[in-house]
């Protein structure tokens, strides 16, 4: 059996080794950023970050902190590789997506280093699956240079508030316009579709509003097609932090609580739509 | 040639529907062979359907309250019909809460299986839904094409793992590959493998057990002198395997497969009164 063929843990040649009692904790987070086939994995001592990008305009990051794993070791300062995310998800959910209560898929993940495949050992109910997923040359990732000191406006909402709004978004509109302001309308989502414009306002004293720190009135537009994938993360999350910087770059941070009550984060960065003119505001 | 049958018991009816649904999932058209004691659904290996063949056998006594048939001749007391099982499956879908279902071979404009479903009704007049399913009568000279395939001279025979687990694994693998390698040995171990440019996946099952085949004929000769550890393997079309696992509603009490190295995989699903055999040829 391949499991017993593994060398003893002290002599492991792996630059990255991690194990997880319940592979669903990983697969559900990865599904929240699965809008492109390929992802770049970046592992440090703090944990694993999985990044997916599209059209050089949107970037999604799933963070799985080292504490989520039962065992987590990184031999180098950082380990980076690119992988086919669809394949990785198929492997992680090989025993099914809806595991019965009381059963879970245990996972051990290891990577020898550049040029080697990512190895997954999955076990459920005595059945063992070994996957070797070929890794690829990592992509150069976008640097949104979005740091907390440059944030102009920030709102933290309970996700249910935004879920409703996103579920009813007018998809015939090309853009979603977000207005954040210290004065009325405080926080407004607008669409401009075939059937007319729609505006959705959140009062700042709404029960859904956990925090409201807006310093300056800002109106930016974002392509709906780019934001749409983030609804996968929104669906899983309990809270969302919406931030913009001076250039109008948008950061959506989703706080996701897994079945064991552990907290993970998925973050989406999105460029503003350039075509906006002063007159349209 | 005459055939009429009736099911009254709801449990029998649902069980019969499940068997028909299974057949409908596995074969677009098939042959229905009727004898005095049994019904057979047969798919013989044609290149057109990928060389897959099926043999499903039901004891009529366990399903039908009435069953009368008269074959073409006393010495050949059988009927062979060609039908689209999906039509029968759809006809039975209306019968989920039926009081009774009658099935009869008729010949009005063309040969048909008439499925008459008597539905419960609140008033005194009964509600009957009738489906006429066109069938083809297979002449006697072609009957020889539909003989029961013999159990192949297999290298390894092994019990299958929980089909739900196997189904989920094969479904994921199907997303990634067109073919799957099934290998097993006589120590109760079975592996499912795929290998592509992107990924290689192997699922290992153990402690499955190997059925003991009585030595009434010489069919287990290859298995007898075999090294217990050595694997017999066959690469098959993953879609065909997935169809079997996803389509089966027989909920077998016993499921096993026989592997003839590099030639064929023979699946047998057994439920007390139903046996379903499914043959998937190995790919080159």
PDB file of N, CA, C and O in Angstrom, chain A residues 201-227:
ATOM      1  N   UNK A 201     -30.319  51.192  -0.912  1.00  0.00           N
ATOM      2  CA  UNK A 201     -29.612  51.938   0.132  1.00  0.00           C
ATOM      3  C   UNK A 201     -29.635  51.173   1.448  1.00  0.00           C
ATOM      4  O   UNK A 201     -30.640  50.566   1.806  1.00  0.00           O
ATOM      5  N   UNK A 202     -28.508  51.227   2.136  1.00  0.00           N
ATOM      6  CA  UNK A 202     -28.432  50.674   3.486  1.00  0.00           C
ATOM      7  C   UNK A 202     -28.264  51.857   4.443  1.00  0.00           C
ATOM      8  O   UNK A 202     -27.278  52.574   4.340  1.00  0.00           O
ATOM      9  N   UNK A 203     -29.181  52.077   5.357  1.00  0.00           N
ATOM     10  CA  UNK A 203     -28.968  53.134   6.346  1.00  0.00           C
ATOM     11  C   UNK A 203     -27.798  52.766   7.256  1.00  0.00           C
ATOM     12  O   UNK A 203     -27.538  51.585   7.481  1.00  0.00           O
ATOM     13  N   UNK A 204     -27.095  53.777   7.776  1.00  0.00           N
ATOM     14  CA  UNK A 204     -25.904  53.450   8.551  1.00  0.00           C
ATOM     15  C   UNK A 204     -26.250  52.868   9.918  1.00  0.00           C
ATOM     16  O   UNK A 204     -25.421  52.235  10.568  1.00  0.00           O
ATOM     17  N   UNK A 205     -27.484  53.051  10.373  1.00  0.00           N
ATOM     18  CA  UNK A 205     -27.859  52.464  11.665  1.00  0.00           C
ATOM     19  C   UNK A 205     -28.598  51.142  11.488  1.00  0.00           C
ATOM     20  O   UNK A 205     -29.241  50.650  12.400  1.00  0.00           O
ATOM     21  N   UNK A 206     -28.513  50.568  10.283  1.00  0.00           N
ATOM     22  CA  UNK A 206     -29.165  49.279  10.040  1.00  0.00           C
ATOM     23  C   UNK A 206     -28.568  48.201  10.946  1.00  0.00           C
ATOM     24  O   UNK A 206     -27.391  48.243  11.303  1.00  0.00           O
ATOM     25  N   UNK A 207     -29.418  47.231  11.316  1.00  0.00           N
ATOM     26  CA  UNK A 207     -28.941  46.117  12.153  1.00  0.00           C
ATOM     27  C   UNK A 207     -27.870  45.311  11.437  1.00  0.00           C
ATOM     28  O   UNK A 207     -27.057  44.638  12.074  1.00  0.00           O
ATOM     29  N   UNK A 208     -27.919  45.355  10.108  1.00  0.00           N
ATOM     30  CA  UNK A 208     -26.963  44.554   9.340  1.00  0.00           C
ATOM     31  C   UNK A 208     -25.571  45.182   9.341  1.00  0.00           C
ATOM     32  O   UNK A 208     -24.582  44.522   9.052  1.00  0.00           O
ATOM     33  N   UNK A 209     -25.512  46.456   9.667  1.00  0.00           N
ATOM     34  CA  UNK A 209     -24.263  47.203   9.577  1.00  0.00           C
ATOM     35  C   UNK A 209     -23.463  46.987  10.862  1.00  0.00           C
ATOM     36  O   UNK A 209     -23.896  47.398  11.934  1.00  0.00           O
ATOM     37  N   UNK A 210     -22.329  46.324  10.748  1.00  0.00           N
ATOM     38  CA  UNK A 210     -21.531  46.046  11.944  1.00  0.00           C
ATOM     39  C   UNK A 210     -20.553  47.181  12.216  1.00  0.00           C
ATOM     40  O   UNK A 210     -20.193  47.431  13.354  1.00  0.00           O
ATOM     41  N   UNK A 211     -20.082  47.797  11.152  1.00  0.00           N
ATOM     42  CA  UNK A 211     -19.146  48.902  11.324  1.00  0.00           C
ATOM     43  C   UNK A 211     -19.288  49.820  10.132  1.00  0.00           C
ATOM     44  O   UNK A 211     -19.570  49.366   9.008  1.00  0.00           O
ATOM     45  N   UNK A 212     -19.100  51.104  10.357  1.00  0.00           N
ATOM     46  CA  UNK A 212     -19.256  52.072   9.283  1.00  0.00           C
ATOM     47  C   UNK A 212     -18.174  53.135   9.445  1.00  0.00           C
ATOM     48  O   UNK A 212     -18.196  53.920  10.394  1.00  0.00           O
ATOM     49  N   UNK A 213     -17.164  53.101   8.594  1.00  0.00           N
ATOM     50  CA  UNK A 213     -16.084  54.085   8.663  1.00  0.00           C
ATOM     51  C   UNK A 213     -15.897  54.683   7.288  1.00  0.00           C
ATOM     52  O   UNK A 213     -15.091  54.204   6.506  1.00  0.00           O
ATOM     53  N   UNK A 214     -16.677  55.694   6.963  1.00  0.00           N
ATOM     54  CA  UNK A 214     -16.544  56.328   5.664  1.00  0.00           C
ATOM     55  C   UNK A 214     -16.060  57.749   5.865  1.00  0.00           C
ATOM     56  O   UNK A 214     -16.632  58.510   6.648  1.00  0.00           O
ATOM     57  N   UNK A 215     -14.975  58.092   5.173  1.00  0.00           N
ATOM     58  CA  UNK A 215     -14.360  59.392   5.356  1.00  0.00           C
ATOM     59  C   UNK A 215     -14.677  60.348   4.219  1.00  0.00           C
ATOM     60  O   UNK A 215     -14.538  61.549   4.356  1.00  0.00           O
ATOM     61  N   UNK A 216     -15.103  59.796   3.099  1.00  0.00           N
ATOM     62  CA  UNK A 216     -15.157  60.627   1.905  1.00  0.00           C
ATOM     63  C   UNK A 216     -16.193  60.009   0.971  1.00  0.00           C
ATOM     64  O   UNK A 216     -16.315  58.779   0.900  1.00  0.00           O
ATOM     65  N   UNK A 217     -16.936  60.846   0.266  1.00  0.00           N
ATOM     66  CA  UNK A 217     -17.934  60.295  -0.649  1.00  0.00           C
ATOM     67  C   UNK A 217     -17.235  59.739  -1.887  1.00  0.00           C
ATOM     68  O   UNK A 217     -16.445  60.443  -2.525  1.00  0.00           O
ATOM     69  N   UNK A 218     -17.515  58.501  -2.168  1.00  0.00           N
ATOM     70  CA  UNK A 218     -16.865  57.844  -3.311  1.00  0.00           C
ATOM     71  C   UNK A 218     -17.923  57.105  -4.104  1.00  0.00           C
ATOM     72  O   UNK A 218     -18.766  56.414  -3.514  1.00  0.00           O
ATOM     73  N   UNK A 219     -17.890  57.259  -5.418  1.00  0.00           N
ATOM     74  CA  UNK A 219     -18.783  56.468  -6.262  1.00  0.00           C
ATOM     75  C   UNK A 219     -17.932  55.774  -7.312  1.00  0.00           C
ATOM     76  O   UNK A 219     -17.185  56.435  -8.031  1.00  0.00           O
ATOM     77  N   UNK A 220     -17.997  54.457  -7.344  1.00  0.00           N
ATOM     78  CA  UNK A 220     -17.214  53.694  -8.314  1.00  0.00           C
ATOM     79  C   UNK A 220     -18.082  52.634  -8.950  1.00  0.00           C
ATOM     80  O   UNK A 220     -19.037  52.152  -8.344  1.00  0.00           O
ATOM     81  N   UNK A 221     -17.659  52.304 -10.175  1.00  0.00           N
ATOM     82  CA  UNK A 221     -18.396  51.255 -10.883  1.00  0.00           C
ATOM     83  C   UNK A 221     -17.497  50.044 -11.076  1.00  0.00           C
ATOM     84  O   UNK A 221     -16.307  50.189 -11.330  1.00  0.00           O
ATOM     85  N   UNK A 222     -18.097  48.879 -10.969  1.00  0.00           N
ATOM     86  CA  UNK A 222     -17.369  47.621 -11.147  1.00  0.00           C
ATOM     87  C   UNK A 222     -18.177  46.752 -12.082  1.00  0.00           C
ATOM     88  O   UNK A 222     -19.406  46.719 -12.016  1.00  0.00           O
ATOM     89  N   UNK A 223     -17.465  46.036 -12.949  1.00  0.00           N
ATOM     90  CA  UNK A 223     -18.148  45.143 -13.895  1.00  0.00           C
ATOM     91  C   UNK A 223     -18.864  44.043 -13.104  1.00  0.00           C
ATOM     92  O   UNK A 223     -18.237  43.339 -12.309  1.00  0.00           O
ATOM     93  N   UNK A 224     -20.137  43.892 -13.360  1.00  0.00           N
ATOM     94  CA  UNK A 224     -20.907  42.855 -12.648  1.00  0.00           C
ATOM     95  C   UNK A 224     -20.358  41.472 -12.958  1.00  0.00           C
ATOM     96  O   UNK A 224     -20.276  40.611 -12.094  1.00  0.00           O
ATOM     97  N   UNK A 225     -19.930  41.284 -14.227  1.00  0.00           N
ATOM     98  CA  UNK A 225     -19.410  39.962 -14.601  1.00  0.00           C
ATOM     99  C   UNK A 225     -18.199  39.595 -13.760  1.00  0.00           C
ATOM    100  O   UNK A 225     -17.945  38.414 -13.497  1.00  0.00           O
ATOM    101  N   UNK A 226     -17.439  40.607 -13.331  1.00  0.00           N
ATOM    102  CA  UNK A 226     -16.266  40.314 -12.512  1.00  0.00           C
ATOM    103  C   UNK A 226     -16.649  40.047 -11.050  1.00  0.00           C
ATOM    104  O   UNK A 226     -16.021  39.244 -10.370  1.00  0.00           O
ATOM    105  N   UNK A 227     -17.685  40.729 -10.598  1.00  0.00           N
ATOM    106  CA  UNK A 227     -18.073  40.570  -9.194  1.00  0.00           C
ATOM    107  C   UNK A 227     -18.901  39.314  -8.954  1.00  0.00           C
ATOM    108  O   UNK A 227     -18.952  38.801  -7.851  1.00  0.00           O
TER     109      UNK A 227
END
